[in-house]
Amino acid sequence: MLTVALFAPLLGALVLVATSRWSSAQARWIATGWSGVSLLALVMAWLAFDPSGALFQHVDEVQWVPSLGMAYRVGVDGIALAVATMSAVLFLAAIVYPFDTQGRARQYYAWLLFLHGVSLGVFLALDLLMFYVCFDLTLVGMYFLIGRWGHGEPQLAAFKFFLYTFAGSLALLLGIIALYLSLDSPTFDMRTIIEQQPLAGSGTYASLVFLAMMLGLAIKTPLVPVHTWLPQAHVDAPGPASAILAGVLLKMGTYGMIRLPLAMLGETFARFALPVALLALLAILYGALVALGQANLKRRIAYTSINHMGYTVLGIAVAASLAGGHDEARRLALTGATVEMVAHGLITGSLFLISGSLWQRTGDYAMARYGGLARRAPQLTALTVLAAFASLGMPGLAGFVAEFQVFTGTFAVYPWLAVLGVLGIVITAALFLDLLWRLFFGRLPEHLENFPDLNRAEIGVLGVLALGIVAIGVAPHFLLEVVEASASLLSGGR
Amino acid sequence: MTLWGVPLTPWLLALLLYGAGRRLGPLALGLSAGVALLLTLAVTGLSLNAGTAASYRWSEALTLGLERSMAGDIFAWLVPLVALPVTLYAAAHVGQAPRRLVALLLAFVGAMQLLVLASDLLTLLVAWELVGACSWGLILHRWQEEDIPSQAMQAFLVTRLGDLGLYIAAAALFAGTGGFGYDALGELSGGLLHVAVAGIVLAAAAKSAQLPFSAWLFAAMAGPVPASALLHSATMVAAGTFLLARLAPQLDQAAWFSPLVVFLGLATALIGGLVASCQGHAKRLLAASTSAQYGLMWVAVGAGFPGVALLHTVTHACFKAGLFLVAGLAERRVESYRLADMRLGRLLPGVASLSLVLCLALAGVAPLGAAWSKEQIASAAADVSTWLALGIAVAGGLSALYATRFQRLAFGRSQRQRSSGRPPAWEERIALAGLAFVTLMLSLLWWRPFSEAIAAFLGIVLPKEHAWLMVVSLILVALGIGVGLWATRTSAPEAKPAWQAVLAGWLGLPTLHQKVAGGVMRFAHSLARFDDCVFDAPATQLALGLRGTARGLARGDDRVVDAGLMIAARCWQWLADINARRGEWLVDGLPSALAQGAETGGRWARATQSGQTHHYYTTITVGLGAFILFLLIGAIL
């Protein structure tokens, strides 16, 4: 099933590239179809997932270079399943979302499908090498999406994005190779490595491997102070690509932290848990404050991503700390971190799609140029208010379920970090209410007199995402059950 | 019927009303809202009878729970009962988007019902934040106006700052006991207990507009009148006091809890009373009075009589909701909330007399019910200390003062015969009359068997009454009324002395809030610039630099490599030329030189084979020496 989910979009991309006779609408439908197949396969995998079963399920394995321990290996635990399914939903949403492809529809949808496939590859891989290859290939896909369909200074933004994150990937590669070489019988099989915990008890070498991996993943997440590739890439990227960048690509950093350092280098991570948690706290407060200081809509949302990924990293760091007697709190923190990934994907994905719609209507991201849109565009207002409140952690919506668990788990282990971190939610509240005010309330400027409300396709996509946000906020049992099983194996079962 | 029906019914009906009520006129809208609330009341009755607890599982660690309690039962009935006249009034009162307002009011009722039935801190937090969000939406009702969104934002942010207390309290409870239930609070001890209690008091103080958070109520006055009426009487602001009364036994484990609550309550009651006595804006006067009245209830909780606080909440809810409705009607008549512009006694005689009943209740004049509950609070305070009881009596005198001011300034007699605004609609009058009627009926509380029966039914302990305290209270009330009458003797507004203006503005609290907010904004902006200059600039420069280098290399490629190729080509050309000119010499010369060398070598080799032994030995020695030298060099290297 996972193989279907992984290869359907790649196949779709090939189909789109191979023939040139389809129109723009047909290309979109083809892409939607292949992406839908992938999502369907993941949903079936979810339904067949047994929360009380083994850590990794639905495993497919094909040997490739047995002597070096390389193979095509896919499989999921609850965390991977949740993040992968969210990604598939978001890719489908980005593909369906109306977008002006500037006459290159076939290429646009092909690149999106390619990115879809390799992104799922990152989340579904059980092979380190495959993980790394997919991790890097996502950069290629995103580079072309930003560079070719972006606005402003897309070439520079894409170039900076690529260089910065590629430098991170290299650090990650070094870490992976070092880990690989430390094994007795070298293999890239994640299950074996997790079981062996190869570097447990070896001092400096383990620390260096850990730091190299964390640097690579922190750039991708991104954590302060290696975050500045993000705002620029977002501002110049097209709306749907922004949604993917924030919703899916950032998750690779935090997902990687759970999959590699937390699972494979647990003991080393425990030694570094407090510094990582402090960095996460810095990201939470700094990201929120800098976001509040932005006058550009997309930059503001981009910086809130840094804030939200800070919550996730905080949860992961708490889960990694081996403080005794707090097993339940650490499990709660890791569950919260995972739910934050899913929630942030859906919420920030919607917010970036919305800003894409605003750009297509006015060509402007400066919030000062907006105002009073609630009169002209009530549907847009309602959906944005919902997404904004979800992002600021309103109960009943997805963000709260995540942040509450992260804070509660953190408090048991690092009380002061939780007390300081919770201040972040007041700043986020301020920045989102301010955003809503500047866009939708107050007086309507004259140049927006003819601002059209969302069309049906946009409402459909945003409505489905909103439904997901509400479902996780009101009845998160379906998600928490799957995630919690794996979280307890990863955080408490060691 | 489970307890979940109590909050879910108003929510579902709110959605239904908003979705299907597009074509309803004001009357139909008000009536359907009324029906919705009656349904809610019916469901409340059925659900409360059906069970005492209900729960809903999120995950292994997280479960939402509802449970009946004395305080919860009182509120579960009070909230829809107060909302009933308020929604009827709302449908007729606001011109713009009444459907949205009424639906939001219903949703607000649902959130409050969830809050009062919650049995653990997680459920409470959910409801607590939902109530805050609803009030944001209500205050934002007239969003087209420039300053309203910022006021709504201010109200939301101040209360959310308090909500952090609940986040921290819930986390501390979980860290200590592994659960979130109210009953687990009793198992906490040590530092975690203090953290949890402090968090809960912080959240309650922010919601109940106690010092130093009182000023957000002024910002909340930007909302429409029905929203204020509900916000101040039975929902948002009442939530803080409800929480303290509900959890008083558990919170009392922290030794500092009672003194702190008494101190905050009394300070807010006195200062709030002074603020209201100096305010010239009808709604703000009532807002300051709300803070002061909740301050009285806090004193009751701190003195160990949470039940008395709840009784005063009920009497307060009836007259305060009514007074806001009165303020709205007066505003419609003169299109301003300035008390100095009113004196509408001749224009609105009916409203004036209803208002008089409500104002007498606010003033604490016997035999109205509110006076009884206020005297109970004074008696409860006397249980702690005589000075505290006197403080309550003084606060009561202040409330008599501002109640008199409100009534006389708003409905005093003047020569005014006509005004620009509209007269009240009959729905508005009925709503107001209903609240005034209930306020009057509550006078029964003075009838001892009745009040004792109620207290016994609810399980409330009443404090011992003191005759001297009653006398002192009544004297102070009379004094307050007298001062109030004296202060409003002239109709012409005078220039206020500076101290009054400072008092009227909550001693500069709103300015303080704005300064803090401004400071944070400035900090955020400078941090954003810092981020661009320090973190981003190097990366951008690097990218730009690399691009520049790449372009340079591309140019270099043209110049250097290409030029190199040209040079190489020329070199070959040159070599070819040389070859052409000197080729003969090279081709001929090499073989003949080799032949010559071979001939010389041969001759030399022949010479060594001389047949003489000493020649051979010499050659062998030299060869061996060379070999050893070679080995030595290899060993050293």
XYZ file of C-alpha atoms in Angstrom, chain B residues 6-614:
609
model
C -26.395 21.224 28.105
C -23.623 22.944 26.133
C -24.344 21.222 22.812
C -27.976 22.363 22.532
C -27.245 26.100 22.387
C -24.334 25.509 19.998
C -26.391 23.479 17.566
C -29.274 25.918 17.790
C -26.874 28.814 17.201
C -25.637 27.144 14.008
C -29.182 26.401 12.946
C -30.321 29.943 13.635
C -27.386 31.444 11.759
C -27.817 29.093 8.828
C -31.573 29.189 8.506
C -32.469 32.562 9.964
C -31.527 34.616 6.928
C -35.017 35.896 6.269
C -36.223 36.359 9.833
C -37.299 39.836 10.927
C -36.318 41.204 14.326
C -39.404 39.834 16.065
C -39.145 36.365 14.532
C -35.439 36.291 15.254
C -35.965 37.278 18.882
C -38.726 34.708 19.286
C -36.688 31.907 17.739
C -33.784 32.796 19.971
C -36.204 32.705 22.889
C -37.462 29.296 21.811
C -33.870 28.133 21.462
C -33.105 29.213 24.995
C -36.284 27.625 26.343
C -35.217 24.404 24.632
C -31.840 24.824 26.258
C -33.504 25.213 29.625
C -35.591 22.119 29.025
C -32.541 20.109 28.025
C -30.710 21.483 31.045
C -33.493 20.278 33.329
C -33.626 16.846 31.728
C -29.860 16.426 31.624
C -29.247 17.551 35.153
C -31.824 15.035 36.344
C -30.449 12.265 34.194
C -26.914 12.056 35.420
C -24.233 13.574 37.557
C -21.227 13.030 35.349
C -20.240 12.448 31.751
C -16.926 12.092 30.012
C -15.462 12.052 26.535
C -12.136 10.402 25.821
C -9.515 12.078 23.635
C -6.648 9.768 24.399
C -5.103 7.764 27.204
C -3.962 10.893 29.003
C -6.658 13.344 27.967
C -10.311 12.975 28.875
C -12.900 15.728 28.959
C -15.268 15.465 31.870
C -18.502 17.077 33.040
C -19.930 16.850 36.518
C -22.751 18.434 38.430
C -21.995 20.644 41.378
C -23.912 23.162 43.437
C -22.234 26.124 41.781
C -22.555 24.478 38.387
C -26.269 23.866 38.827
C -26.928 27.472 39.827
C -25.114 28.765 36.765
C -26.533 26.181 34.393
C -29.964 27.650 35.155
C -28.897 31.264 35.521
C -27.096 31.628 32.193
C -29.972 30.744 29.836
C -32.462 32.574 32.068
C -30.536 35.833 31.809
C -29.800 35.235 28.131
C -33.511 34.899 27.372
C -34.467 38.592 27.763
C -31.075 39.707 26.445
C -31.446 37.893 23.104
C -35.007 39.097 22.705
C -33.726 42.623 23.250
C -30.733 42.061 20.951
C -32.851 41.048 17.977
C -34.790 44.286 18.188
C -31.992 46.543 19.343
C -29.181 46.309 16.808
C -29.670 47.450 13.261
C -26.693 45.663 11.764
C -26.484 41.891 11.437
C -28.755 40.966 14.353
C -28.675 37.335 13.205
C -24.936 37.063 13.740
C -25.212 38.775 17.114
C -27.981 36.491 18.354
C -26.207 33.364 17.090
C -23.018 34.445 18.831
C -24.935 35.086 22.046
C -26.331 31.570 21.889
C -22.865 30.146 21.263
C -21.638 32.191 24.189
C -24.300 30.584 26.390
C -23.125 27.143 25.261
C -19.496 27.892 26.042
C -20.464 29.149 29.482
C -22.549 26.036 30.144
C -19.527 23.904 29.305
C -17.448 26.018 31.646
C -19.738 25.651 34.633
C -20.186 21.901 34.199
C -16.485 21.112 33.662
C -15.020 18.673 36.119
C -11.359 18.978 35.187
C -8.929 21.699 34.256
C -8.637 20.596 30.617
C -12.371 20.925 29.983
C -12.377 24.146 31.934
C -9.545 25.538 29.823
C -11.357 24.602 26.628
C -14.504 26.400 27.762
C -12.545 29.267 29.274
C -10.864 30.098 25.972
C -14.042 29.577 23.974
C -15.814 32.113 26.181
C -12.959 34.544 25.457
C -13.215 33.953 21.713
C -16.997 34.441 21.755
C -16.629 37.726 23.578
C -14.045 38.820 20.981
C -16.599 38.134 18.284
C -19.311 39.977 20.220
C -17.198 43.055 20.909
C -16.187 43.108 17.259
C -19.814 43.353 16.198
C -19.427 46.743 14.498
C -16.163 45.800 12.793
C -16.385 48.500 10.143
C -15.505 51.211 12.621
C -11.852 52.071 12.888
C -11.235 51.676 16.608
C -13.460 48.696 17.415
C -11.127 45.895 16.242
C -8.319 47.167 18.438
C -10.633 47.292 21.472
C -11.811 43.740 20.848
C -8.199 42.685 20.502
C -7.240 44.381 23.766
C -10.038 42.654 25.668
C -9.063 39.294 24.199
C -5.370 39.688 24.902
C -5.743 40.781 28.535
C -8.014 37.854 29.305
C -5.755 35.482 27.384
C -2.835 36.640 29.470
C -4.881 35.402 32.404
C -5.653 32.143 30.569
C -1.954 31.326 30.716
C -2.547 30.816 34.426
C -4.893 27.942 33.613
C -2.424 26.390 31.161
C 0.214 26.438 33.870
C -2.168 25.231 36.564
C -3.279 22.319 34.399
C 0.344 21.424 33.641
C 1.277 21.596 37.315
C -1.667 19.384 38.222
C -0.618 16.860 35.589
C 2.996 16.938 36.717
C 1.891 16.261 40.291
C -0.877 13.722 39.846
C -0.921 12.545 36.224
C -4.464 13.805 35.715
C -6.478 16.987 35.321
C -9.520 16.370 37.544
C -10.643 18.942 40.112
C -10.532 16.275 42.800
C -6.867 15.682 42.040
C -6.186 19.255 43.202
C -6.626 17.949 46.726
C -3.702 15.541 46.250
C -1.250 18.244 45.205
C 1.271 19.491 47.701
C 4.386 21.601 47.917
C 5.526 23.879 45.117
C 3.182 22.413 42.523
C 0.183 23.258 44.704
C 1.260 26.880 44.955
C 1.852 27.061 41.207
C -1.573 25.571 40.465
C -3.426 27.845 42.878
C -1.555 30.925 41.639
C -2.392 30.017 38.053
C -6.079 29.598 38.810
C -6.249 32.882 40.747
C -4.487 34.675 37.879
C -6.973 33.323 35.353
C -9.936 34.180 37.577
C -8.673 37.700 38.276
C -8.244 38.446 34.587
C -11.690 37.143 33.669
C -13.433 38.798 36.617
C -11.733 42.132 35.864
C -10.107 42.393 39.273
C -7.086 44.586 39.818
C -4.762 44.903 37.970
C -6.734 43.605 34.973
C -9.855 45.728 35.459
C -9.334 47.999 32.493
C -10.181 45.463 29.783
C -13.829 45.925 30.651
C -13.580 49.477 29.353
C -12.271 48.157 26.051
C -15.098 45.613 26.031
C -17.560 48.506 26.107
C -16.940 48.882 22.380
C -19.296 45.946 21.945
C -23.054 46.250 21.487
C -25.258 46.612 24.570
C -26.723 43.078 24.613
C -23.226 41.625 24.504
C -22.203 43.744 27.490
C -25.362 42.782 29.335
C -24.598 39.078 29.011
C -20.841 39.489 29.449
C -21.166 41.279 32.764
C -24.014 39.408 34.332
C -23.797 35.672 33.884
C -20.983 34.785 31.505
C -17.451 36.006 30.835
C -16.855 38.152 33.924
C -18.852 35.842 36.159
C -16.642 32.927 35.084
C -13.727 34.029 37.266
C -15.837 34.282 40.386
C -17.600 31.044 39.548
C -14.268 29.251 39.331
C -13.092 30.523 42.710
C -16.400 29.601 44.345
C -16.393 26.170 42.681
C -12.834 25.309 43.703
C -12.652 27.207 46.996
C -12.138 24.118 49.207
C -9.224 22.858 47.079
C -7.665 26.280 46.583
C -7.834 26.998 50.286
C -5.034 24.479 50.821
C -2.594 27.237 49.934
C -2.383 29.382 53.053
C -2.063 32.626 51.130
C -5.133 32.023 48.983
C -7.768 33.567 51.279
C -5.825 36.704 52.252
C -4.868 37.369 48.632
C -8.404 36.960 47.358
C -9.802 39.147 50.124
C -7.197 41.816 49.428
C -7.740 41.830 45.650
C -11.508 41.807 46.077
C -11.669 44.617 48.594
C -9.181 46.776 46.659
C -11.165 46.302 43.458
C -14.457 46.956 45.229
C -13.255 50.240 46.712
C -11.288 51.552 43.747
C -13.887 50.336 41.283
C -16.531 52.148 43.331
C -14.538 55.363 43.131
C -13.989 54.932 39.386
C -17.706 54.429 38.814
C -18.496 57.438 40.982
C -16.416 59.663 38.693
C -17.307 58.164 35.300
C -19.385 60.217 32.894
C -19.921 57.448 30.317
C -23.001 55.359 31.086
C -21.572 51.987 30.037
C -18.191 52.590 31.589
C -19.831 53.529 34.864
C -21.614 50.196 34.789
C -18.386 48.421 33.781
C -16.473 49.833 36.735
C -19.364 48.914 38.965
C -19.149 45.333 37.644
C -15.514 45.098 38.726
C -16.479 46.489 42.135
C -19.397 44.094 42.616
C -17.296 41.070 41.667
C -14.717 42.404 44.122
C -17.372 42.015 46.845
C -17.947 38.418 45.790
C -14.213 37.745 45.921
C -14.193 38.951 49.509
C -16.984 36.489 50.297
C -15.000 33.621 48.754
C -11.874 34.703 50.627
C -13.840 34.874 53.878
C -14.866 31.259 53.419
C -18.420 31.699 52.152
C -18.378 30.793 48.445
C -22.114 30.086 48.568
C -22.811 33.683 49.539
C -20.711 34.848 46.596
C -22.846 32.692 44.301
C -26.073 34.155 45.704
C -24.784 37.666 45.084
C -23.816 36.629 41.549
C -27.432 35.690 40.935
C -28.923 38.920 42.275
C -26.215 40.952 40.548
C -26.819 39.204 37.226
C -30.475 40.245 37.175
C -30.029 43.921 37.882
C -26.759 44.399 35.967
C -28.129 42.857 32.773
C -31.164 45.105 33.163
C -29.074 48.229 33.709
C -27.100 47.613 30.507
C -30.342 47.253 28.601
C -31.425 50.572 30.138
C -28.182 52.209 29.020
C -28.800 50.929 25.505
C -32.303 52.412 25.393
C -31.067 55.763 26.685
C -28.314 55.736 24.064
C -30.806 55.055 21.264
C -32.717 58.134 22.399
C -29.801 60.582 22.490
C -27.259 58.665 20.351
C -24.570 59.021 22.951
C -23.486 57.273 26.111
C -22.531 60.545 27.814
C -24.566 60.778 30.994
C -24.373 64.564 30.842
C -26.401 64.485 27.604
C -29.253 62.438 29.018
C -31.753 63.397 31.779
C -34.435 61.548 29.890
C -37.019 61.341 32.695
C -39.752 63.016 30.691
C -39.019 61.250 27.427
C -38.744 57.728 28.802
C -40.906 57.633 31.922
C -41.549 53.891 31.779
C -37.905 52.978 31.293
C -37.022 55.466 34.032
C -39.166 53.716 36.612
C -37.861 50.269 35.682
C -34.367 51.665 35.878
C -35.130 53.026 39.326
C -35.851 49.516 40.609
C -32.585 48.227 39.181
C -30.597 51.183 40.523
C -32.030 50.704 43.995
C -30.889 47.104 43.831
C -27.410 48.239 42.749
C -27.385 50.751 45.575
C -28.178 47.983 48.022
C -31.395 49.443 49.339
C -33.547 47.098 51.384
C -35.818 45.278 50.680
C -34.360 44.392 47.299
C -32.668 41.019 46.952
C -29.310 42.439 45.967
C -29.227 44.380 49.231
C -29.756 41.131 51.124
C -26.908 39.323 49.383
C -24.630 42.333 49.895
C -25.424 42.321 53.622
C -24.618 38.617 53.680
C -21.205 39.412 52.202
C -20.650 42.069 54.881
C -21.580 39.536 57.586
C -19.213 37.008 56.010
C -16.472 39.637 56.107
C -17.233 40.315 59.760
C -16.415 36.664 60.310
C -12.825 37.488 59.321
C -12.456 40.936 60.881
C -14.528 43.938 61.789
C -12.356 46.188 59.630
C -13.033 44.081 56.611
C -16.763 44.285 57.262
C -16.498 48.066 57.502
C -14.590 48.069 54.209
C -17.456 46.169 52.593
C -19.924 48.649 54.068
C -17.920 51.531 52.575
C -17.865 49.781 49.196
C -21.628 49.442 49.567
C -21.892 53.164 50.223
C -19.907 53.827 47.059
C -22.234 51.635 45.039
C -25.172 53.633 46.414
C -23.352 56.780 45.284
C -22.755 55.714 41.690
C -26.152 54.047 41.384
C -27.767 57.350 42.356
C -25.587 59.225 39.905
C -26.521 56.857 37.096
C -30.231 57.041 37.759
C -30.415 60.797 38.216
C -28.115 61.733 35.340
C -29.789 59.326 32.958
C -33.384 59.808 33.988
C -33.524 63.019 35.984
C -36.172 65.509 34.976
C -35.207 68.193 32.542
C -36.887 70.531 30.112
C -35.976 68.275 27.224
C -39.070 67.481 25.161
C -37.728 65.917 21.991
C -34.645 64.093 20.840
C -33.147 62.813 17.646
C -33.126 59.093 18.454
C -35.841 56.444 18.391
C -38.112 55.333 21.222
C -37.742 51.824 22.623
C -39.425 48.943 20.818
C -41.858 46.832 22.782
C -39.555 43.766 22.723
C -36.916 45.873 24.399
C -39.383 47.062 27.018
C -40.566 43.527 27.768
C -37.028 42.265 28.167
C -36.218 45.090 30.540
C -39.456 44.692 32.481
C -38.785 40.986 32.904
C -35.396 41.601 34.463
C -36.775 44.349 36.709
C -39.588 42.067 37.779
C -37.205 39.285 38.757
C -35.065 41.809 40.621
C -38.165 42.853 42.563
C -39.190 39.271 43.266
C -35.784 38.532 44.697
C -36.834 40.788 47.591
C -38.310 37.593 48.981
C -34.800 36.758 50.107
C -35.284 39.104 53.014
C -38.041 36.788 54.224
C -35.987 34.578 56.500
C -37.803 31.222 56.008
C -37.474 31.631 52.249
C -33.784 32.417 52.248
C -33.063 29.672 54.762
C -35.003 27.191 52.674
C -33.001 28.200 49.593
C -29.722 27.963 51.466
C -30.671 24.552 52.819
C -31.773 23.359 49.375
C -28.501 24.442 47.794
C -26.389 23.417 50.748
C -25.075 26.926 51.316
C -23.804 28.005 54.709
C -24.971 31.516 55.575
C -22.877 33.717 57.871
C -24.121 34.944 61.223
C -25.826 38.316 60.933
C -24.832 41.338 62.992
C -27.358 44.034 63.815
C -24.739 46.795 64.213
C -23.287 45.999 60.817
C -26.698 46.271 59.209
C -27.171 49.688 60.749
C -23.746 50.891 59.644
C -24.384 49.575 56.137
C -27.728 51.299 55.861
C -26.280 54.577 57.116
C -23.509 54.389 54.553
C -25.983 53.583 51.805
C -28.082 56.571 52.793
C -24.974 58.699 52.853
C -23.999 57.434 49.405
C -27.421 58.285 48.037
C -27.219 61.729 49.605
C -23.813 62.459 48.098
C -25.003 61.127 44.781
C -28.000 63.445 44.787
C -25.825 66.378 45.783
C -23.303 65.650 43.049
C -26.000 65.594 40.385
C -27.945 68.636 41.506
C -27.117 70.732 38.449
C -27.804 69.590 34.968
C -25.043 71.584 33.329
C -21.893 69.496 33.064
C -19.058 71.151 34.896
C -15.411 70.818 34.123
C -14.215 67.915 36.219
C -11.257 68.308 38.542
C -8.155 66.480 37.406
C -8.263 63.812 40.119
C -11.736 62.832 39.042
C -10.611 62.386 35.470
C -7.717 60.193 36.626
C -10.055 58.103 38.761
C -12.605 57.820 36.002
C -9.915 56.327 33.787
C -9.085 53.489 36.240
C -6.059 55.383 37.619
C -4.372 55.196 34.243
C -4.619 51.391 33.946
C -5.729 51.483 30.287
C -2.820 53.755 29.461
C -0.530 51.328 31.239
C -1.915 48.451 29.182
C -1.440 50.466 26.012
C 2.089 51.342 26.994
C 2.931 47.712 27.593
C 1.368 46.778 24.265
C 3.219 49.622 22.545
C 6.476 48.526 24.121
C 6.000 44.963 22.931
C 5.198 46.197 19.434
C 8.301 48.374 19.319
C 10.382 45.489 20.584
C 8.886 43.216 17.928
C 9.658 45.714 15.180
C 13.240 46.177 16.281
C 13.622 42.409 16.574
C 12.304 42.055 13.030
C 14.888 44.565 11.809
C 17.555 42.764 13.826
C 16.537 39.497 12.196
C 16.827 40.993 8.732
C 20.173 42.633 9.372
C 21.969 40.059 11.467
C 20.627 36.655 10.515
C 19.259 37.188 7.069
C 21.732 39.604 5.539
C 24.717 37.220 5.671
C 22.738 34.450 4.037
C 21.421 36.773 1.354
C 24.863 38.228 0.818
C 26.276 34.751 0.548
C 23.676 33.765 -2.007
C 24.222 37.004 -3.897
C 27.969 36.553 -3.589
C 27.843 33.010 -4.835
C 25.673 34.072 -7.721
C 28.148 36.843 -8.431
C 31.017 34.410 -8.247
C 29.233 32.052 -10.532
C 28.657 34.820 -13.041
C 32.254 35.872 -12.613
C 33.325 32.320 -13.230
C 31.107 32.169 -16.264
C 32.825 35.265 -17.599
C 36.120 33.813 -16.424
C 35.198 30.694 -18.291
C 34.982 32.755 -21.450
C 38.210 34.528 -20.776
C 40.483 32.095 -19.021
C 39.557 28.644 -20.189
C 38.651 29.761 -23.641
C 41.805 31.823 -23.829
C 43.743 28.817 -22.556
C 42.334 26.719 -25.340
C 43.371 29.351 -27.836
C 46.854 29.393 -26.392
C 47.057 25.648 -26.438
C 45.951 25.659 -30.020
C 48.597 28.203 -30.816
C 51.188 26.118 -29.009
C 50.381 23.148 -31.169
C 50.532 25.354 -34.168
C 53.958 26.524 -33.120
C 55.120 22.998 -32.434
C 53.833 21.934 -35.789
C 55.754 24.735 -37.390
C 58.898 23.726 -35.573
C 58.330 20.199 -36.590
C 57.923 21.227 -40.151
C 61.147 23.234 -40.090
C 63.297 21.073 -37.848
C 61.451 17.800 -38.308
C 64.176 16.413 -40.519
C 66.801 17.081 -37.894
C 64.728 15.472 -35.127
C 63.679 12.401 -37.072
C 67.137 11.772 -38.388
C 69.082 12.903 -35.322
C 67.366 10.717 -32.710
C 68.024 7.303 -34.299
C 71.618 8.123 -35.200
C 72.294 9.451 -31.653
C 70.802 6.237 -30.191
C 72.915 4.110 -32.493
C 76.004 6.036 -31.506
C 75.207 5.645 -27.756
C 74.703 1.910 -28.146
C 78.032 1.586 -29.913
C 79.870 3.477 -27.076
C 78.107 1.349 -24.371
C 79.094 -1.812 -26.173
C 82.663 -0.768 -26.345
C 82.662 0.081 -22.595
C 81.061 -3.255 -21.685
C 83.619 -5.095 -23.756
C 86.403 -3.209 -21.936
C 85.177 -4.478 -18.519
C 85.469 -8.062 -19.639
C 89.238 -7.885 -19.452
C 89.676 -11.344 -17.930
C 91.643 -9.804 -15.039
C 90.225 -10.850 -11.603
C 90.940 -7.588 -9.797
